[in-house]
PDB file of C-alpha atoms in Angstrom:
ATOM      1  CA  ALA A   4      26.108 -30.430-107.334  1.00 74.00           C
ATOM      2  CA  GLN A   5      27.990 -29.393-104.251  1.00 83.00           C
ATOM      3  CA  LYS A   6      26.826 -26.348-102.360  1.00 90.00           C
ATOM      4  CA  ILE A   7      27.721 -24.459 -99.203  1.00 95.00           C
ATOM      5  CA  THR A   8      25.070 -22.380 -97.436  1.00 96.00           C
ATOM      6  CA  GLN A   9      25.764 -19.727 -94.839  1.00 97.00           C
ATOM      7  CA  THR A  10      22.456 -18.244 -93.756  1.00 96.00           C
ATOM      8  CA  GLN A  11      23.790 -15.509 -91.467  1.00 96.00           C
ATOM      9  CA  PRO A  12      24.905 -12.468 -93.478  1.00 93.00           C
ATOM     10  CA  GLY A  13      25.983 -10.732 -90.266  1.00 95.00           C
ATOM     11  CA  MET A  14      26.530 -11.550 -86.609  1.00 96.00           C
ATOM     12  CA  PHE A  15      27.328  -9.430 -83.563  1.00 97.00           C
ATOM     13  CA  VAL A  16      29.026 -10.682 -80.431  1.00 97.00           C
ATOM     14  CA  GLN A  17      30.363  -9.010 -77.344  1.00 97.00           C
ATOM     15  CA  GLU A  18      34.041  -9.325 -76.545  1.00 97.00           C
ATOM     16  CA  LYS A  19      34.916 -12.448 -74.494  1.00 97.00           C
ATOM     17  CA  GLU A  20      31.656 -14.178 -75.422  1.00 97.00           C
ATOM     18  CA  ALA A  21      31.390 -17.247 -77.652  1.00 98.00           C
ATOM     19  CA  VAL A  22      29.735 -17.143 -81.063  1.00 98.00           C
ATOM     20  CA  THR A  23      28.588 -19.814 -83.515  1.00 98.00           C
ATOM     21  CA  LEU A  24      28.673 -19.241 -87.264  1.00 98.00           C
ATOM     22  CA  ASP A  25      26.427 -21.587 -89.218  1.00 98.00           C
ATOM     23  CA  CYS A  26      27.362 -23.610 -92.271  1.00 98.00           C
ATOM     24  CA  THR A  27      25.422 -26.333 -94.036  1.00 98.00           C
ATOM     25  CA  TYR A  28      26.583 -28.224 -97.064  1.00 96.00           C
ATOM     26  CA  ASP A  29      25.165 -30.406 -99.752  1.00 94.00           C
ATOM     27  CA  THR A  30      27.063 -33.201-101.422  1.00 90.00           C
ATOM     28  CA  SER A  31      26.431 -36.721-102.574  1.00 86.00           C
ATOM     29  CA  ASP A  32      30.045 -37.704-102.099  1.00 82.00           C
ATOM     30  CA  GLN A  33      31.242 -39.807 -99.185  1.00 82.00           C
ATOM     31  CA  SER A  34      34.688 -38.243 -98.988  1.00 82.00           C
ATOM     32  CA  TYR A  35      34.997 -34.505 -98.543  1.00 86.00           C
ATOM     33  CA  GLY A  36      36.727 -31.875 -96.463  1.00 89.00           C
ATOM     34  CA  LEU A  37      35.330 -28.792 -94.779  1.00 93.00           C
ATOM     35  CA  PHE A  38      37.287 -25.598 -94.173  1.00 93.00           C
ATOM     36  CA  TRP A  39      36.720 -22.296 -92.460  1.00 96.00           C
ATOM     37  CA  TYR A  40      38.563 -19.176 -93.579  1.00 96.00           C
ATOM     38  CA  LYS A  41      38.680 -15.671 -92.099  1.00 96.00           C
ATOM     39  CA  GLN A  42      38.914 -12.634 -94.359  1.00 94.00           C
ATOM     40  CA  PRO A  43      39.782  -9.354 -92.612  1.00 93.00           C
ATOM     41  CA  SER A  44      39.301  -6.037 -94.372  1.00 89.00           C
ATOM     42  CA  SER A  45      42.822  -6.322 -95.798  1.00 86.00           C
ATOM     43  CA  GLY A  46      41.523  -9.011 -98.160  1.00 86.00           C
ATOM     44  CA  GLU A  47      43.627 -12.130 -97.640  1.00 86.00           C
ATOM     45  CA  MET A  48      41.899 -15.366 -96.710  1.00 90.00           C
ATOM     46  CA  ILE A  49      43.306 -16.877 -93.521  1.00 92.00           C
ATOM     47  CA  PHE A  50      42.839 -20.585 -92.906  1.00 92.00           C
ATOM     48  CA  LEU A  51      41.285 -21.361 -89.512  1.00 95.00           C
ATOM     49  CA  ILE A  52      40.272 -25.002 -89.248  1.00 94.00           C
ATOM     50  CA  TYR A  53      39.701 -28.193 -91.235  1.00 92.00           C
ATOM     51  CA  GLN A  54      37.378 -31.191 -90.762  1.00 92.00           C
ATOM     52  CA  GLY A  55      37.534 -34.331 -92.867  1.00 89.00           C
ATOM     53  CA  SER A  56      34.322 -36.208 -93.503  1.00 88.00           C
ATOM     54  CA  TYR A  57      35.726 -39.354 -91.912  1.00 87.00           C
ATOM     55  CA  ASP A  58      37.093 -37.621 -88.835  1.00 87.00           C
ATOM     56  CA  GLU A  59      35.194 -38.877 -85.829  1.00 85.00           C
ATOM     57  CA  GLN A  60      36.196 -36.073 -83.523  1.00 91.00           C
ATOM     58  CA  ASN A  61      35.319 -32.422 -83.978  1.00 94.00           C
ATOM     59  CA  ALA A  62      38.317 -30.361 -85.058  1.00 94.00           C
ATOM     60  CA  THR A  63      39.721 -27.762 -82.687  1.00 95.00           C
ATOM     61  CA  GLU A  64      42.401 -25.113 -83.207  1.00 94.00           C
ATOM     62  CA  GLY A  65      42.931 -22.838 -80.242  1.00 96.00           C
ATOM     63  CA  ARG A  66      39.792 -20.719 -79.791  1.00 97.00           C
ATOM     64  CA  TYR A  67      38.211 -22.228 -82.901  1.00 97.00           C
ATOM     65  CA  SER A  68      36.228 -25.433 -82.923  1.00 97.00           C
ATOM     66  CA  LEU A  69      34.100 -27.024 -85.586  1.00 97.00           C
ATOM     67  CA  ASN A  70      30.767 -28.522 -84.587  1.00 96.00           C
ATOM     68  CA  PHE A  71      30.514 -31.253 -87.234  1.00 95.00           C
ATOM     69  CA  GLN A  72      27.149 -32.979 -87.516  1.00 95.00           C
ATOM     70  CA  LYS A  73      27.444 -35.275 -90.501  1.00 93.00           C
ATOM     71  CA  ALA A  74      23.853 -36.528 -90.543  1.00 93.00           C
ATOM     72  CA  ARG A  75      22.581 -32.964 -90.597  1.00 95.00           C
ATOM     73  CA  LYS A  76      25.303 -31.888 -93.044  1.00 95.00           C
ATOM     74  CA  SER A  77      26.336 -29.004 -90.891  1.00 97.00           C
ATOM     75  CA  ALA A  78      29.790 -27.721 -89.967  1.00 97.00           C
ATOM     76  CA  ASN A  79      29.333 -24.747 -87.680  1.00 98.00           C
ATOM     77  CA  LEU A  80      32.310 -22.726 -86.484  1.00 98.00           C
ATOM     78  CA  VAL A  81      32.449 -21.887 -82.794  1.00 98.00           C
ATOM     79  CA  ILE A  82      34.720 -19.051 -81.692  1.00 98.00           C
ATOM     80  CA  SER A  83      35.232 -18.935 -77.948  1.00 97.00           C
ATOM     81  CA  ALA A  84      36.274 -15.859 -75.971  1.00 96.00           C
ATOM     82  CA  SER A  85      35.796 -13.460 -78.908  1.00 97.00           C
ATOM     83  CA  GLN A  86      38.338 -10.721 -79.413  1.00 97.00           C
ATOM     84  CA  LEU A  87      38.026  -7.394 -81.217  1.00 97.00           C
ATOM     85  CA  GLY A  88      40.471  -8.715 -83.817  1.00 96.00           C
ATOM     86  CA  ASP A  89      38.008 -11.460 -84.726  1.00 97.00           C
ATOM     87  CA  SER A  90      35.866  -8.922 -86.577  1.00 97.00           C
ATOM     88  CA  ALA A  91      36.002 -10.061 -90.202  1.00 97.00           C
ATOM     89  CA  MET A  92      34.205 -12.049 -92.883  1.00 96.00           C
ATOM     90  CA  TYR A  93      34.119 -15.796 -92.287  1.00 97.00           C
ATOM     91  CA  PHE A  94      33.765 -18.289 -95.103  1.00 96.00           C
ATOM     92  CA  CYS A  95      32.895 -21.950 -94.974  1.00 97.00           C
ATOM     93  CA  ALA A  96      34.259 -24.048 -97.835  1.00 94.00           C
ATOM     94  CA  MET A  97      34.123 -27.649 -98.981  1.00 92.00           C
ATOM     95  CA  ARG A  98      36.640 -29.675-100.913  1.00 86.00           C
ATOM     96  CA  ASP A  99      35.539 -32.624-102.959  1.00 71.00           C
ATOM     97  CA  GLU A 100      38.162 -35.241-102.189  1.00 62.00           C
ATOM     98  CA  SER A 101      36.999 -37.812-104.679  1.00 58.00           C
ATOM     99  CA  TYR A 102      38.208 -35.948-107.733  1.00 61.00           C
ATOM    100  CA  ASN A 103      41.719 -35.385-108.962  1.00 61.00           C
ATOM    101  CA  THR A 104      41.717 -31.606-108.706  1.00 65.00           C
ATOM    102  CA  ASP A 105      41.521 -29.898-105.343  1.00 73.00           C
ATOM    103  CA  LYS A 106      38.629 -27.467-105.727  1.00 80.00           C
ATOM    104  CA  LEU A 107      37.149 -25.445-102.910  1.00 87.00           C
ATOM    105  CA  ILE A 108      33.477 -24.462-103.036  1.00 90.00           C
ATOM    106  CA  PHE A 109      32.788 -21.428-100.855  1.00 93.00           C
ATOM    107  CA  GLY A 110      29.697 -20.084 -99.138  1.00 95.00           C
ATOM    108  CA  THR A 111      28.645 -16.439 -99.281  1.00 94.00           C
ATOM    109  CA  GLY A 112      30.195 -15.689 -95.913  1.00 95.00           C
ATOM    110  CA  THR A 113      29.156 -14.216 -92.565  1.00 97.00           C
ATOM    111  CA  ARG A 114      30.358 -10.825 -91.375  1.00 96.00           C
ATOM    112  CA  LEU A 115      31.209 -11.018 -87.681  1.00 98.00           C
ATOM    113  CA  GLN A 116      31.478  -7.851 -85.630  1.00 97.00           C
ATOM    114  CA  VAL A 117      32.873  -8.025 -82.105  1.00 97.00           C
ATOM    115  CA  PHE A 118      32.015  -5.090 -79.864  1.00 96.00           C
ATOM    116  CA  PRO A 119      33.582  -4.102 -76.524  1.00 95.00           C
TER     117      PRO A 119
ATOM    118  CA  GLU B  12      59.548 -12.589 -98.373  1.00 53.00           C
ATOM    119  CA  THR B  13      57.212 -15.334 -97.230  1.00 65.00           C
ATOM    120  CA  GLY B  14      53.759 -16.642 -98.073  1.00 92.00           C
ATOM    121  CA  VAL B  15      51.784 -15.651-101.137  1.00 94.00           C
ATOM    122  CA  THR B  16      52.178 -12.177-102.615  1.00 95.00           C
ATOM    123  CA  GLN B  17      50.114 -10.463-105.265  1.00 96.00           C
ATOM    124  CA  THR B  18      50.792  -7.355-107.325  1.00 96.00           C
ATOM    125  CA  PRO B  19      49.379  -4.888-107.877  1.00 96.00           C
ATOM    126  CA  ARG B  20      47.110  -4.595-104.854  1.00 95.00           C
ATOM    127  CA  HIS B  21      44.790  -2.215-106.706  1.00 96.00           C
ATOM    128  CA  LEU B  22      44.205  -1.788-110.445  1.00 96.00           C
ATOM    129  CA  VAL B  23      41.907   0.483-112.395  1.00 95.00           C
ATOM    130  CA  MET B  24      41.660  -0.143-116.109  1.00 93.00           C
ATOM    131  CA  GLY B  25      39.545   0.760-119.090  1.00 91.00           C
ATOM    132  CA  MET B  26      37.739  -1.820-121.152  1.00 89.00           C
ATOM    133  CA  THR B  27      40.265  -1.571-123.974  1.00 88.00           C
ATOM    134  CA  ASN B  28      43.366  -1.896-121.786  1.00 89.00           C
ATOM    135  CA  LYS B  29      45.611  -4.900-121.381  1.00 94.00           C
ATOM    136  CA  LYS B  30      47.007  -5.568-117.944  1.00 95.00           C
ATOM    137  CA  SER B  31      48.414  -8.477-115.955  1.00 97.00           C
ATOM    138  CA  LEU B  32      48.062  -9.632-112.368  1.00 97.00           C
ATOM    139  CA  LYS B  33      51.001 -11.366-110.747  1.00 98.00           C
ATOM    140  CA  CYS B  34      51.087 -13.925-107.972  1.00 98.00           C
ATOM    141  CA  GLU B  35      54.168 -15.386-106.339  1.00 97.00           C
ATOM    142  CA  GLN B  36      54.402 -18.019-103.643  1.00 96.00           C
ATOM    143  CA  HIS B  37      57.429 -18.675-101.455  1.00 93.00           C
ATOM    144  CA  LEU B  38      56.084 -21.832 -99.813  1.00 92.00           C
ATOM    145  CA  GLY B  39      57.506 -24.470-102.117  1.00 91.00           C
ATOM    146  CA  HIS B  40      54.019 -25.488-103.226  1.00 91.00           C
ATOM    147  CA  ASN B  41      53.227 -27.177-106.507  1.00 89.00           C
ATOM    148  CA  ALA B  42      49.675 -25.984-107.090  1.00 91.00           C
ATOM    149  CA  MET B  43      48.377 -22.472-107.663  1.00 94.00           C
ATOM    150  CA  TYR B  44      44.857 -21.129-108.047  1.00 94.00           C
ATOM    151  CA  TRP B  45      43.018 -18.029-109.242  1.00 96.00           C
ATOM    152  CA  TYR B  46      39.741 -17.088-107.572  1.00 96.00           C
ATOM    153  CA  LYS B  47      37.321 -14.238-108.266  1.00 96.00           C
ATOM    154  CA  GLN B  48      35.431 -12.607-105.395  1.00 95.00           C
ATOM    155  CA  SER B  49      32.569 -10.353-106.438  1.00 93.00           C
ATOM    156  CA  ALA B  50      30.436  -8.386-104.017  1.00 86.00           C
ATOM    157  CA  LYS B  51      27.841 -10.531-102.243  1.00 76.00           C
ATOM    158  CA  LYS B  52      28.789 -13.664-104.181  1.00 84.00           C
ATOM    159  CA  PRO B  53      30.798 -16.701-103.092  1.00 86.00           C
ATOM    160  CA  LEU B  54      34.407 -16.997-104.136  1.00 91.00           C
ATOM    161  CA  GLU B  55      34.542 -18.528-107.584  1.00 92.00           C
ATOM    162  CA  LEU B  56      37.396 -20.766-108.648  1.00 92.00           C
ATOM    163  CA  MET B  57      38.747 -19.701-112.037  1.00 95.00           C
ATOM    164  CA  PHE B  58      41.865 -21.746-112.766  1.00 94.00           C
ATOM    165  CA  VAL B  59      44.013 -24.424-111.166  1.00 91.00           C
ATOM    166  CA  TYR B  60      47.611 -25.196-112.052  1.00 92.00           C
ATOM    167  CA  ASN B  61      49.361 -28.287-110.746  1.00 88.00           C
ATOM    168  CA  PHE B  62      53.094 -28.611-111.486  1.00 88.00           C
ATOM    169  CA  LYS B  63      52.735 -25.789-114.059  1.00 88.00           C
ATOM    170  CA  GLU B  64      50.002 -27.622-115.950  1.00 89.00           C
ATOM    171  CA  GLN B  65      46.485 -26.223-116.054  1.00 89.00           C
ATOM    172  CA  THR B  66      44.150 -28.790-114.541  1.00 86.00           C
ATOM    173  CA  GLU B  67      41.003 -26.718-114.188  1.00 84.00           C
ATOM    174  CA  ASN B  68      39.340 -23.964-116.191  1.00 87.00           C
ATOM    175  CA  ASN B  69      36.012 -23.191-114.628  1.00 85.00           C
ATOM    176  CA  SER B  70      34.344 -21.909-117.814  1.00 89.00           C
ATOM    177  CA  VAL B  71      36.207 -18.628-117.598  1.00 94.00           C
ATOM    178  CA  PRO B  72      35.800 -16.184-120.528  1.00 94.00           C
ATOM    179  CA  SER B  73      38.779 -15.967-122.849  1.00 94.00           C
ATOM    180  CA  ARG B  74      39.395 -12.331-121.919  1.00 95.00           C
ATOM    181  CA  PHE B  75      41.093 -13.847-118.854  1.00 97.00           C
ATOM    182  CA  SER B  76      44.271 -15.675-119.817  1.00 96.00           C
ATOM    183  CA  PRO B  77      46.349 -17.436-117.142  1.00 96.00           C
ATOM    184  CA  GLU B  78      50.030 -18.224-117.361  1.00 96.00           C
ATOM    185  CA  CYS B  79      52.126 -20.366-115.043  1.00 96.00           C
ATOM    186  CA  PRO B  80      55.807 -20.281-116.072  1.00 95.00           C
ATOM    187  CA  ASN B  81      56.904 -22.213-112.974  1.00 93.00           C
ATOM    188  CA  SER B  82      55.439 -23.530-109.745  1.00 90.00           C
ATOM    189  CA  SER B  83      56.205 -20.282-107.903  1.00 94.00           C
ATOM    190  CA  HIS B  84      54.629 -17.794-110.279  1.00 97.00           C
ATOM    191  CA  LEU B  85      51.145 -17.366-111.666  1.00 97.00           C
ATOM    192  CA  PHE B  86      49.871 -14.596-113.909  1.00 98.00           C
ATOM    193  CA  LEU B  87      46.423 -13.537-115.031  1.00 98.00           C
ATOM    194  CA  HIS B  88      46.482 -11.570-118.263  1.00 97.00           C
ATOM    195  CA  LEU B  89      43.501  -9.301-118.778  1.00 96.00           C
ATOM    196  CA  HIS B  90      42.227  -7.789-122.018  1.00 93.00           C
ATOM    197  CA  THR B  91      38.982  -6.154-123.171  1.00 93.00           C
ATOM    198  CA  LEU B  92      37.373  -6.637-119.777  1.00 94.00           C
ATOM    199  CA  GLN B  93      33.834  -5.626-118.892  1.00 94.00           C
ATOM    200  CA  PRO B  94      32.684  -3.561-115.900  1.00 94.00           C
ATOM    201  CA  GLU B  95      31.142  -6.704-114.378  1.00 93.00           C
ATOM    202  CA  ASP B  96      34.659  -8.143-114.154  1.00 95.00           C
ATOM    203  CA  SER B  97      35.385  -5.663-111.366  1.00 96.00           C
ATOM    204  CA  ALA B  98      36.153  -7.781-108.316  1.00 96.00           C
ATOM    205  CA  LEU B  99      38.824  -8.918-105.893  1.00 96.00           C
ATOM    206  CA  TYR B 100      41.074 -11.481-107.565  1.00 97.00           C
ATOM    207  CA  LEU B 101      42.691 -13.861-105.124  1.00 96.00           C
ATOM    208  CA  CYS B 102      45.584 -16.169-105.754  1.00 96.00           C
ATOM    209  CA  ALA B 103      46.230 -19.246-103.629  1.00 94.00           C
ATOM    210  CA  SER B 104      48.743 -22.068-103.460  1.00 93.00           C
ATOM    211  CA  SER B 105      48.795 -25.512-101.891  1.00 90.00           C
ATOM    212  CA  PRO B 106      51.280 -28.381-101.681  1.00 86.00           C
ATOM    213  CA  THR B 107      49.530 -30.140-104.525  1.00 77.00           C
ATOM    214  CA  GLY B 108      46.515 -29.690-106.740  1.00 68.00           C
ATOM    215  CA  ASP B 109      45.657 -33.344-106.587  1.00 69.00           C
ATOM    216  CA  SER B 110      45.669 -34.626-103.022  1.00 65.00           C
ATOM    217  CA  GLY B 111      42.790 -37.059-103.437  1.00 61.00           C
ATOM    218  CA  GLY B 112      41.933 -36.152 -99.880  1.00 58.00           C
ATOM    219  CA  GLU B 113      44.954 -38.021 -98.600  1.00 58.00           C
ATOM    220  CA  ILE B 114      46.625 -34.979 -97.125  1.00 59.00           C
ATOM    221  CA  TYR B 115      45.542 -31.760 -95.529  1.00 64.00           C
ATOM    222  CA  ASN B 116      46.466 -29.711 -98.609  1.00 77.00           C
ATOM    223  CA  GLU B 117      45.390 -26.406 -97.144  1.00 83.00           C
ATOM    224  CA  GLN B 118      45.253 -23.528 -99.587  1.00 89.00           C
ATOM    225  CA  PHE B 119      47.189 -20.396 -98.637  1.00 91.00           C
ATOM    226  CA  PHE B 120      45.839 -17.161-100.060  1.00 93.00           C
ATOM    227  CA  GLY B 121      47.457 -13.926-101.116  1.00 94.00           C
ATOM    228  CA  PRO B 122      46.038 -10.500-100.208  1.00 92.00           C
ATOM    229  CA  GLY B 123      44.288 -10.116-103.555  1.00 94.00           C
ATOM    230  CA  THR B 124      44.179  -7.527-106.319  1.00 96.00           C
ATOM    231  CA  ARG B 125      41.201  -5.190-106.233  1.00 95.00           C
ATOM    232  CA  LEU B 126      40.317  -4.669-109.902  1.00 96.00           C
ATOM    233  CA  THR B 127      38.026  -1.924-111.158  1.00 96.00           C
ATOM    234  CA  VAL B 128      37.042  -1.868-114.833  1.00 95.00           C
ATOM    235  CA  LEU B 129      35.706   1.449-116.073  1.00 92.00           C
TER     236      LEU B 129
END
C-alpha cells in the first residue's frame, strides 16, 4: 500500500533563512507523482510544487524547490528566504499514476512557524 | 467568482439532523473530490466524481451521501452523523479524474467546511 510519512510535526525557522521539510514515501509503483500543499489557518489547501517520478531534474517554483531522491524515496521541500507568511501546515502527497482514478495520498503534515 | 468555493464555512449539527455541504468550482474542471481532514490525521479521500460519474468511494459510511448534478457542483448530504464525524471537509477539483499521469492534473481545493456534530 502507498504511504506518505512526514516525521516533523513542527518546525521553526527564522525569517529569511531556508528550511527543509521532510517527506518520505512508500510505493511499489514505477509511475507516481509527488505534491506539496500549504494549508494556512484559513483552511484551503494551496498547491506549491509537483515532481513526477520520471522527472530527472528537481522541481522548482520560485522560493520552493523539491529535493527528490528516488532511491531513498524522499521528496523534501526546501523553502528559501522564509517569510512570515510562510507560517502554515505543509502536506506532502502522492498520486498513483498507474490507476485510472487520480487519488492523492497525504501525509500527516508539518506545522512551520516563521519568526522575525 | 473564481476558484473553488464551499458553503457553509462552518456547520454545527445534532446527530439527528440532516444537512448538506455545497461545493462549486469555476475552473472548467471535469473532476471533483471530497476529502475529510480530522485532527492529527492525514487528509482522507472520500469520493471522486469524473464527468459527473462517481469513480471512487473510499469505503465511506452511508450516512454521507454525495451528489454531483453537473461538473461544476458537488454536494455532500449528511444524516444521522456521529460526533467522530466532526472534521474539516474539503472539496477539490481538477481537469480530469483520470489523467493516467499524462498531465499535471493538479487538484485545486476550496476553503473547507468546518463541521461539528454534537
